[in-house]
Amino acid sequence: MANTETNPKNSNLQTGGNILRLKLIFLIVDWDKARAVSDVIEEGSCPLVFLTKGQGTAQSDILDLLGLGATDKAVLLCVAEALETPTLIKTVRHAMGSKSAGAGIAFTVPLSGINAPLMKVFLEAETDAENEKTQIAKENPKMADNDTTVSGPIAIKNELILSILNNGFSDEFMVAARKAGARGGTVLSARGLSQQIVKKFLGISVQEEKEIIIILADKDKKLPIMQAVSNAFGISSKAGGVIFSLPVDQVMSLNEI
Amino acid sequence: MNKILQEKIKEAFSSVLPITAIVLIASIILVPMSAGIIVMFLVGAALLIIGMGFFTLGADMAMMPMGEGIGAQLTKGQSVFMAVGVSFLMGLIITIAEPDLMVLALQLAESLNPWVLIITVGLGVGLFLSIAVLRILFGIPLRFLLLFLYIVTFGLAFYMQSAGDGAFIPVSFDAGGVTTGPITVPFMLAMCLGVASLRGDKSSKDDSFGFVALCSVGPIISVMVLGVVNHITKVTPQIPSDESIALIDKYTDRDVVVQFVEHFPETIQEVAMALGAILVFFVVFQLITRRYKKHQLARIVIGFLYTFIGLVVFLTGVNVGFIPVGSLFGSKLGQSELKWILVPLSMLIGYFIVAAEPAVHVLNKQVEEVSQGAVTQKTMNTGLSVGMALALGITMIRILLGIPIMYILVPGYGFALILTFFVPKIFTGIAFDSGGVCSGPMTSTFLLPFAIGACAGSGGDTMRDAFGIVAMVAMTPLVVIQILGLVYGIKMAAKAKGLGGVTAGAGEVILFEEEYTYG
């Protein structure tokens, strides 16, 4: 057995069924729950958690105009081991408490690659758990016959539609998406980094404001939604939208337990 | 019930109720007041709750997106002259329209034409707003700028002291706190965020605060200059006389309502003028840039309406309902044997009154947002509460013992400025901003009459001792919030250590080659 630390190409780390399968978990919860949720995740077996603030989209135009529509949302991204996700989600649901109707959703996207040091973190966490906090083993002989490994294809029932638009188009975008069957969406503000757009102003780079819209849709709704918005908000329109979808393999509601 | 509506109602109640309860309980135990005054106070508190709800909702919907948009567009415009010119004009206009400034100007009316003061302060704010924009564009550290400006300020103050105009110093510091009111603060906070938001470099987040800070120094310097040039020595405090308070004693419930109703048109006019100035500016901005789409514009207009309603209701409530109570409270306690109770009592009041300042919520929310939840609204609120409690405690001790204000301001600001070299940069911006944010309408309508009353009651010199409460309120958060930042910085450093250990194979990528099935 080779030492994983000195030889990162060790077969333990390579694919082939003997490896932990990692997933990216998206958790979208009410902003005031963000702290509670991120605390729970960090305590759990998830060493990588990132948080950003998003805006929920309103159910109706009138409510939105009155300022009672869009709620603040926290979007948490965390990388976790596939078998851990159900337990992780369960603890999150407990942390959010019982009064959490409509408070959030979680879904996972399978990872197709990760850089080696991060993988090691997960392997070590795994070993850690198994050795019950004894000294961290640098090698992991158990991995080879570990039955926590997953194999076989991943079933995809939902899709994540990511749309990156110029600033200010999210309202109209959501109206179109909703008509085509989207249930809701979350808007994140972002900056564009494309080569042609970056301008230098007094030596500092000034970038275009962008909005990223996350819509979780059923597999069969994906195409209608994407078609509906592509015309009016596509790359050649004023909105300059880049619209694509990602496979989602698990969706879990974070509503009442 | 609608989630946002529920949240806003909860926020409004929890901001106003604690301070109302404390004043009520204290009045029953220490300073029995007539039913007329209490009814007036309670009606005022009810108006405060309604006003606060509308205001914070409106600020979220209109003032913040507007300020942020204008700020972002300034950076995008790629022209320094444009950015400087626009921000100068905007600072000038919104300051001239600020109702709090008018009140201050009238207090100095005996020795100075009110418009001279208003224009001077407006120019000061305009100038400093453009300096603030330039600072972000050129990336000059806020602490050096603040250090320089406060040295100038204290230099002027010492010159005034030696020239015999020392009595005017507290008023100048008050002017700094007063000019950044509930209308300007949300706007400037958002604008700063907007200017900083489009910068791609590492420190853009650190520069997300600091506009209010610089715009509070401007008026201090400009009012001091005016004081030196014109030798102003007389300041007439705008508090109700004893007779008018005695009159309130006999009020029936109808008189109380009449008082509020009579006050409404005046407030409407003031708020309309102040908001109108911003609206005109915004319309011109929108016509030129076409930044906002139809739906967003409609939202902003409705938000503007909310802000207007909220401010009118809030300011009427606080002006009519809170001034007499504050004033009576102070003077009765100041005269009594128990005057030392003023110190703990005012600290208690200070601790809870912060939440009732409308602009505080806007600041706290923005801090939470920029720090992505690492510094929560609750943490900020506690920090500001402690700051305010300290400020009031110090003020009362100062009034009772007659300590000159410079003995406290110099070490206070000195300490705050030294701290800027040790705390995470963003906290310097937040702390110096919060100084201007805390000194809002609650301070000028409740705390100032309270201090003036206490001072007159205990036989102090009103001009020298009671004024300066705003300066104190604007100073203590600088220290407290920066200490908060120090703690936060240490915590973050400890956390960052945790994940830094793994370096092996940093350049390697591991692939998971798996197939997907759709079904």
GROMACS .gro file of N, CA, C and O in nm, chain B residues 181-275:
model
  380
  438GLY      N    1  -2.914   6.205   0.896
  438GLY     CA    2  -3.043   6.163   0.953
  438GLY      C    3  -3.097   6.038   0.885
  438GLY      O    4  -3.029   5.975   0.806
  439PRO      N    5  -3.223   6.005   0.916
  439PRO     CA    6  -3.281   5.881   0.865
  439PRO      C    7  -3.300   5.880   0.713
  439PRO      O    8  -3.321   5.775   0.655
  440ILE      N    9  -3.299   5.997   0.651
  440ILE     CA   10  -3.319   5.998   0.507
  440ILE      C   11  -3.187   5.978   0.435
  440ILE      O   12  -3.174   5.899   0.342
  441THR      N   13  -3.085   6.050   0.481
  441THR     CA   14  -2.956   6.043   0.413
  441THR      C   15  -2.885   5.911   0.439
  441THR      O   16  -2.819   5.858   0.350
  442VAL      N   17  -2.897   5.858   0.562
  442VAL     CA   18  -2.817   5.742   0.597
  442VAL      C   19  -2.841   5.618   0.509
  442VAL      O   20  -2.745   5.565   0.452
  443PRO      N   21  -2.967   5.573   0.492
  443PRO     CA   22  -2.985   5.453   0.410
  443PRO      C   23  -2.932   5.474   0.269
  443PRO      O   24  -2.871   5.387   0.209
  444PHE      N   25  -2.954   5.596   0.220
  444PHE     CA   26  -2.913   5.628   0.085
  444PHE      C   27  -2.761   5.620   0.071
  444PHE      O   28  -2.708   5.560  -0.022
  445MET      N   29  -2.692   5.682   0.165
  445MET     CA   30  -2.545   5.683   0.157
  445MET      C   31  -2.485   5.545   0.180
  445MET      O   32  -2.389   5.507   0.116
  446LEU      N   33  -2.543   5.471   0.274
  446LEU     CA   34  -2.494   5.335   0.300
  446LEU      C   35  -2.500   5.252   0.172
  446LEU      O   36  -2.404   5.186   0.133
  447ALA      N   37  -2.616   5.262   0.104
  447ALA     CA   38  -2.634   5.182  -0.017
  447ALA      C   39  -2.543   5.231  -0.129
  447ALA      O   40  -2.488   5.153  -0.205
  448MET      N   41  -2.527   5.362  -0.137
  448MET     CA   42  -2.445   5.418  -0.244
  448MET      C   43  -2.300   5.371  -0.232
  448MET      O   44  -2.235   5.336  -0.329
  449CYS      N   45  -2.253   5.368  -0.108
  449CYS     CA   46  -2.116   5.324  -0.082
  449CYS      C   47  -2.099   5.180  -0.128
  449CYS      O   48  -2.002   5.145  -0.196
  450LEU      N   49  -2.198   5.098  -0.094
  450LEU     CA   50  -2.195   4.957  -0.133
  450LEU      C   51  -2.192   4.947  -0.284
  450LEU      O   52  -2.117   4.867  -0.341
  451GLY      N   53  -2.273   5.030  -0.350
  451GLY     CA   54  -2.279   5.028  -0.496
  451GLY      C   55  -2.147   5.064  -0.560
  451GLY      O   56  -2.101   4.997  -0.652
  452VAL      N   57  -2.083   5.169  -0.509
  452VAL     CA   58  -1.955   5.211  -0.566
  452VAL      C   59  -1.852   5.100  -0.549
  452VAL      O   60  -1.776   5.068  -0.640
  453ALA      N   61  -1.852   5.038  -0.431
  453ALA     CA   62  -1.751   4.936  -0.403
  453ALA      C   63  -1.781   4.804  -0.474
  453ALA      O   64  -1.691   4.727  -0.502
  454SER      N   65  -1.910   4.781  -0.506
  454SER     CA   66  -1.951   4.646  -0.548
  454SER      C   67  -1.893   4.605  -0.683
  454SER      O   68  -1.876   4.488  -0.710
  455LEU      N   69  -1.864   4.702  -0.770
  455LEU     CA   70  -1.820   4.662  -0.904
  455LEU      C   71  -1.670   4.646  -0.913
  455LEU      O   72  -1.617   4.617  -1.018
  456ARG      N   73  -1.603   4.674  -0.804
  456ARG     CA   74  -1.459   4.658  -0.809
  456ARG      C   75  -1.423   4.511  -0.795
  456ARG      O   76  -1.477   4.441  -0.712
  457GLY      N   77  -1.333   4.467  -0.879
  457GLY     CA   78  -1.304   4.324  -0.877
  457GLY      C   79  -1.196   4.283  -0.780
  457GLY      O   80  -1.171   4.166  -0.759
  458ASP      N   81  -1.129   4.380  -0.718
  458ASP     CA   82  -1.011   4.340  -0.640
  458ASP      C   83  -1.046   4.295  -0.500
  458ASP      O   84  -1.161   4.299  -0.458
  459LYS      N   85  -0.944   4.255  -0.429
  459LYS     CA   86  -0.963   4.188  -0.302
  459LYS      C   87  -1.026   4.277  -0.195
  459LYS      O   88  -1.101   4.232  -0.111
  460SER      N   89  -0.991   4.406  -0.199
  460SER     CA   90  -1.032   4.490  -0.087
  460SER      C   91  -1.167   4.557  -0.110
  460SER      O   92  -1.207   4.642  -0.031
  461SER      N   93  -1.239   4.521  -0.217
  461SER     CA   94  -1.362   4.594  -0.245
  461SER      C   95  -1.462   4.580  -0.131
  461SER      O   96  -1.536   4.672  -0.101
  462LYS      N   97  -1.460   4.466  -0.064
  462LYS     CA   98  -1.553   4.445   0.045
  462LYS      C   99  -1.519   4.538   0.163
  462LYS      O  100  -1.608   4.591   0.228
  463ASP      N  101  -1.389   4.556   0.186
  463ASP     CA  102  -1.348   4.642   0.296
  463ASP      C  103  -1.398   4.785   0.279
  463ASP      O  104  -1.416   4.859   0.375
  464ASP      N  105  -1.417   4.824   0.153
  464ASP     CA  106  -1.458   4.961   0.126
  464ASP      C  107  -1.609   4.977   0.115
  464ASP      O  108  -1.657   5.080   0.070
  465SER      N  109  -1.684   4.873   0.156
  465SER     CA  110  -1.829   4.881   0.144
  465SER      C  111  -1.893   4.976   0.245
  465SER      O  112  -2.011   5.001   0.240
  466PHE      N  113  -1.813   5.024   0.338
  466PHE     CA  114  -1.866   5.120   0.435
  466PHE      C  115  -1.774   5.241   0.440
  466PHE      O  116  -1.662   5.235   0.392
  467GLY      N  117  -1.822   5.349   0.498
  467GLY     CA  118  -1.735   5.464   0.516
  467GLY      C  119  -1.789   5.595   0.464
  467GLY      O  120  -1.734   5.701   0.493
  468PHE      N  121  -1.898   5.592   0.387
  468PHE     CA  122  -1.955   5.718   0.337
  468PHE      C  123  -2.010   5.802   0.451
  468PHE      O  124  -1.981   5.921   0.462
  469VAL      N  125  -2.092   5.740   0.534
  469VAL     CA  126  -2.155   5.814   0.644
  469VAL      C  127  -2.047   5.870   0.736
  469VAL      O  128  -2.055   5.982   0.784
  470ALA      N  129  -1.942   5.788   0.756
  470ALA     CA  130  -1.833   5.830   0.843
  470ALA      C  131  -1.774   5.961   0.795
  470ALA      O  132  -1.762   6.058   0.871
  471LEU      N  133  -1.739   5.966   0.667
  471LEU     CA  134  -1.677   6.088   0.615
  471LEU      C  135  -1.776   6.204   0.613
  471LEU      O  136  -1.740   6.318   0.640
  472CYS      N  137  -1.902   6.171   0.582
  472CYS     CA  138  -2.001   6.278   0.575
  472CYS      C  139  -2.041   6.329   0.713
  472CYS      O  140  -2.112   6.428   0.724
  473SER      N  141  -2.002   6.260   0.820
  473SER     CA  142  -2.027   6.315   0.954
  473SER      C  143  -1.914   6.409   0.995
  473SER      O  144  -1.934   6.497   1.079
  474VAL      N  145  -1.795   6.387   0.942
  474VAL     CA  146  -1.684   6.475   0.979
  474VAL      C  147  -1.701   6.611   0.911
  474VAL      O  148  -1.673   6.715   0.970
  475GLY      N  149  -1.748   6.607   0.788
  475GLY     CA  150  -1.764   6.731   0.710
  475GLY      C  151  -1.837   6.841   0.784
  475GLY      O  152  -1.783   6.951   0.801
  476PRO      N  153  -1.958   6.812   0.832
  476PRO     CA  154  -2.033   6.917   0.902
  476PRO      C  155  -1.963   6.966   1.029
  476PRO      O  156  -1.969   7.085   1.061
  477ILE      N  157  -1.894   6.877   1.101
  477ILE     CA  158  -1.826   6.921   1.223
  477ILE      C  159  -1.727   7.031   1.186
  477ILE      O  160  -1.725   7.140   1.245
  478ILE      N  161  -1.647   7.003   1.083
  478ILE     CA  162  -1.545   7.100   1.043
  478ILE      C  163  -1.610   7.227   0.992
  478ILE      O  164  -1.573   7.338   1.031
  479SER      N  165  -1.715   7.212   0.907
  479SER     CA  166  -1.771   7.334   0.849
  479SER      C  167  -1.841   7.420   0.954
  479SER      O  168  -1.833   7.542   0.950
  480VAL      N  169  -1.909   7.355   1.050
  480VAL     CA  170  -1.975   7.435   1.155
  480VAL      C  171  -1.870   7.502   1.245
  480VAL      O  172  -1.885   7.617   1.286
  481MET      N  173  -1.762   7.431   1.272
  481MET     CA  174  -1.654   7.491   1.352
  481MET      C  175  -1.598   7.614   1.283
  481MET      O  176  -1.574   7.718   1.345
  482VAL      N  177  -1.575   7.601   1.153
  482VAL     CA  178  -1.521   7.714   1.077
  482VAL      C  179  -1.617   7.832   1.087
  482VAL      O  180  -1.577   7.945   1.114
  483LEU      N  181  -1.746   7.803   1.070
  483LEU     CA  182  -1.846   7.908   1.083
  483LEU      C  183  -1.839   7.973   1.220
  483LEU      O  184  -1.847   8.095   1.234
  484GLY      N  185  -1.826   7.889   1.324
  484GLY     CA  186  -1.820   7.939   1.460
  484GLY      C  187  -1.701   8.032   1.480
  484GLY      O  188  -1.712   8.137   1.543
  485VAL      N  189  -1.586   7.991   1.426
  485VAL     CA  190  -1.465   8.071   1.441
  485VAL      C  191  -1.482   8.204   1.367
  485VAL      O  192  -1.451   8.311   1.420
  486VAL      N  193  -1.533   8.196   1.245
  486VAL     CA  194  -1.544   8.316   1.162
  486VAL      C  195  -1.646   8.413   1.221
  486VAL      O  196  -1.623   8.533   1.231
  487ASN      N  197  -1.759   8.360   1.264
  487ASN     CA  198  -1.867   8.449   1.307
  487ASN      C  199  -1.873   8.472   1.459
  487ASN      O  200  -1.958   8.544   1.506
  488HIS      N  201  -1.785   8.409   1.533
  488HIS     CA  202  -1.787   8.419   1.679
  488HIS      C  203  -1.925   8.395   1.737
  488HIS      O  204  -1.981   8.479   1.807
  489ILE      N  205  -1.980   8.279   1.704
  489ILE     CA  206  -2.112   8.246   1.758
  489ILE      C  207  -2.095   8.203   1.903
  489ILE      O  208  -2.014   8.116   1.935
  490THR      N  209  -2.168   8.265   1.991
  490THR     CA  210  -2.158   8.225   2.130
  490THR      C  211  -2.294   8.191   2.188
  490THR      O  212  -2.304   8.137   2.296
  491LYS      N  213  -2.399   8.224   2.112
  491LYS     CA  214  -2.531   8.202   2.170
  491LYS      C  215  -2.607   8.092   2.094
  491LYS      O  216  -2.620   8.098   1.973
  492VAL      N  217  -2.652   7.995   2.169
  492VAL     CA  218  -2.730   7.889   2.108
  492VAL      C  219  -2.860   7.877   2.186
  492VAL      O  220  -2.860   7.866   2.308
  493THR      N  221  -2.973   7.884   2.117
  493THR     CA  222  -3.101   7.870   2.185
  493THR      C  223  -3.152   7.728   2.166
  493THR      O  224  -3.185   7.689   2.055
  494PRO      N  225  -3.156   7.650   2.273
  494PRO     CA  226  -3.205   7.513   2.256
  494PRO      C  227  -3.353   7.512   2.222
  494PRO      O  228  -3.430   7.593   2.273
  495GLN      N  229  -3.388   7.421   2.133
  495GLN     CA  230  -3.527   7.411   2.091
  495GLN      C  231  -3.600   7.311   2.179
  495GLN      O  232  -3.635   7.203   2.132
  496ILE      N  233  -3.621   7.344   2.302
  496ILE     CA  234  -3.704   7.252   2.381
  496ILE      C  235  -3.822   7.329   2.436
  496ILE      O  236  -3.817   7.451   2.453
  497PRO      N  237  -3.930   7.257   2.461
  497PRO     CA  238  -4.048   7.328   2.512
  497PRO      C  239  -4.020   7.389   2.649
  497PRO      O  240  -3.949   7.333   2.732
  498SER      N  241  -4.075   7.507   2.670
  498SER     CA  242  -4.056   7.574   2.798
  498SER      C  243  -4.137   7.502   2.906
  498SER      O  244  -4.224   7.421   2.877
  499ASP      N  245  -4.107   7.536   3.032
  499ASP     CA  246  -4.179   7.473   3.143
  499ASP      C  247  -4.329   7.498   3.135
  499ASP      O  248  -4.409   7.412   3.168
  500GLU      N  249  -4.363   7.620   3.089
  500GLU     CA  250  -4.506   7.652   3.083
  500GLU      C  251  -4.579   7.560   2.987
  500GLU      O  252  -4.687   7.511   3.015
  501SER      N  253  -4.516   7.537   2.869
  501SER     CA  254  -4.586   7.455   2.770
  501SER      C  255  -4.600   7.312   2.819
  501SER      O  256  -4.696   7.243   2.788
  502ILE      N  257  -4.503   7.269   2.900
  502ILE     CA  258  -4.514   7.134   2.955
  502ILE      C  259  -4.623   7.130   3.062
  502ILE      O  260  -4.702   7.035   3.070
  503ALA      N  261  -4.627   7.236   3.141
  503ALA     CA  262  -4.731   7.244   3.244
  503ALA      C  263  -4.869   7.237   3.179
  503ALA      O  264  -4.963   7.181   3.235
  504LEU      N  265  -4.877   7.295   3.060
  504LEU     CA  266  -5.002   7.295   2.987
  504LEU      C  267  -5.044   7.153   2.949
  504LEU      O  268  -5.159   7.115   2.959
  505ILE      N  269  -4.943   7.074   2.907
  505ILE     CA  270  -4.972   6.937   2.866
  505ILE      C  271  -5.033   6.859   2.983
  505ILE      O  272  -5.117   6.772   2.964
  506ASP      N  273  -4.989   6.893   3.105
  506ASP     CA  274  -5.041   6.826   3.224
  506ASP      C  275  -5.193   6.822   3.226
  506ASP      O  276  -5.252   6.726   3.274
  507LYS      N  277  -5.252   6.927   3.175
  507LYS     CA  278  -5.398   6.936   3.186
  507LYS      C  279  -5.469   6.884   3.063
  507LYS      O  280  -5.590   6.897   3.049
  508TYR      N  281  -5.395   6.828   2.969
  508TYR     CA  282  -5.455   6.783   2.842
  508TYR      C  283  -5.558   6.675   2.863
  508TYR      O  284  -5.541   6.584   2.944
  509THR      N  285  -5.665   6.684   2.787
  509THR     CA  286  -5.760   6.574   2.779
  509THR      C  287  -5.718   6.487   2.662
  509THR      O  288  -5.629   6.524   2.586
  510ASP      N  289  -5.786   6.373   2.648
  510ASP     CA  290  -5.747   6.286   2.537
  510ASP      C  291  -5.767   6.354   2.403
  510ASP      O  292  -5.694   6.332   2.309
  511ARG      N  293  -5.873   6.443   2.397
  511ARG     CA  294  -5.896   6.508   2.270
  511ARG      C  295  -5.780   6.603   2.236
  511ARG      O  296  -5.732   6.609   2.125
  512ASP      N  297  -5.734   6.678   2.339
  512ASP     CA  298  -5.623   6.771   2.316
  512ASP      C  299  -5.502   6.699   2.260
  512ASP      O  300  -5.430   6.751   2.175
  513VAL      N  301  -5.481   6.579   2.313
  513VAL     CA  302  -5.365   6.501   2.268
  513VAL      C  303  -5.375   6.473   2.119
  513VAL      O  304  -5.281   6.498   2.042
  514VAL      N  305  -5.493   6.423   2.079
  514VAL     CA  306  -5.512   6.391   1.938
  514VAL      C  307  -5.495   6.518   1.853
  514VAL      O  308  -5.428   6.515   1.750
  515VAL      N  309  -5.554   6.628   1.903
  515VAL     CA  310  -5.542   6.754   1.829
  515VAL      C  311  -5.396   6.792   1.810
  515VAL      O  312  -5.354   6.831   1.700
  516GLN      N  313  -5.316   6.775   1.915
  516GLN     CA  314  -5.173   6.805   1.906
  516GLN      C  315  -5.106   6.729   1.791
  516GLN      O  316  -5.031   6.786   1.713
  517PHE      N  317  -5.135   6.599   1.786
  517PHE     CA  318  -5.073   6.518   1.680
  517PHE      C  319  -5.121   6.561   1.543
  517PHE      O  320  -5.043   6.575   1.450
  518VAL      N  321  -5.254   6.581   1.532
  518VAL     CA  322  -5.309   6.617   1.402
  518VAL      C  323  -5.251   6.750   1.355
  518VAL      O  324  -5.215   6.767   1.239
  519GLU      N  325  -5.237   6.844   1.449
  519GLU     CA  326  -5.182   6.974   1.411
  519GLU      C  327  -5.038   6.963   1.363
  519GLU      O  328  -4.991   7.041   1.282
  520HIS      N  329  -4.971   6.865   1.415
  520HIS     CA  330  -4.829   6.852   1.382
  520HIS      C  331  -4.805   6.785   1.248
  520HIS      O  332  -4.698   6.799   1.189
  521PHE      N  333  -4.905   6.709   1.202
  521PHE     CA  334  -4.886   6.631   1.080
  521PHE      C  335  -4.846   6.714   0.957
  521PHE      O  336  -4.746   6.681   0.891
  522PRO      N  337  -4.921   6.821   0.926
  522PRO     CA  338  -4.889   6.895   0.803
  522PRO      C  339  -4.745   6.944   0.801
  522PRO      O  340  -4.677   6.935   0.699
  523GLU      N  341  -4.698   6.989   0.916
  523GLU     CA  342  -4.561   7.040   0.926
  523GLU      C  343  -4.459   6.931   0.891
  523GLU      O  344  -4.367   6.952   0.812
  524THR      N  345  -4.482   6.812   0.950
  524THR     CA  346  -4.391   6.700   0.923
  524THR      C  347  -4.399   6.658   0.778
  524THR      O  348  -4.298   6.630   0.714
  525ILE      N  349  -4.522   6.654   0.726
  525ILE     CA  350  -4.539   6.615   0.585
  525ILE      C  351  -4.456   6.706   0.496
  525ILE      O  352  -4.384   6.660   0.407
  526GLN      N  353  -4.462   6.835   0.526
  526GLN     CA  354  -4.388   6.931   0.446
  526GLN      C  355  -4.238   6.905   0.454
  526GLN      O  356  -4.168   6.901   0.351
  527GLU      N  357  -4.189   6.884   0.576
  527GLU     CA  358  -4.045   6.861   0.593
  527GLU      C  359  -3.999   6.737   0.518
  527GLU      O  360  -3.900   6.739   0.445
  528VAL      N  361  -4.073   6.627   0.541
  528VAL     CA  362  -4.032   6.500   0.480
  528VAL      C  363  -4.044   6.507   0.329
  528VAL      O  364  -3.957   6.459   0.256
  529ALA      N  365  -4.152   6.572   0.281
  529ALA     CA  366  -4.171   6.582   0.137
  529ALA      C  367  -4.054   6.655   0.074
  529ALA      O  368  -4.005   6.618  -0.033
  530MET      N  369  -4.008   6.760   0.141
  530MET     CA  370  -3.898   6.837   0.087
  530MET      C  371  -3.771   6.752   0.078
  530MET      O  372  -3.702   6.747  -0.024
  531ALA      N  373  -3.744   6.680   0.188
  531ALA     CA  374  -3.622   6.601   0.192
  531ALA      C  375  -3.626   6.487   0.091
  531ALA      O  376  -3.531   6.465   0.015
  532LEU      N  377  -3.738   6.415   0.091
  532LEU     CA  378  -3.747   6.302  -0.002
  532LEU      C  379  -3.759   6.351  -0.145
  532LEU      O  380  -3.707   6.289  -0.238
   0.00000   0.00000   0.00000
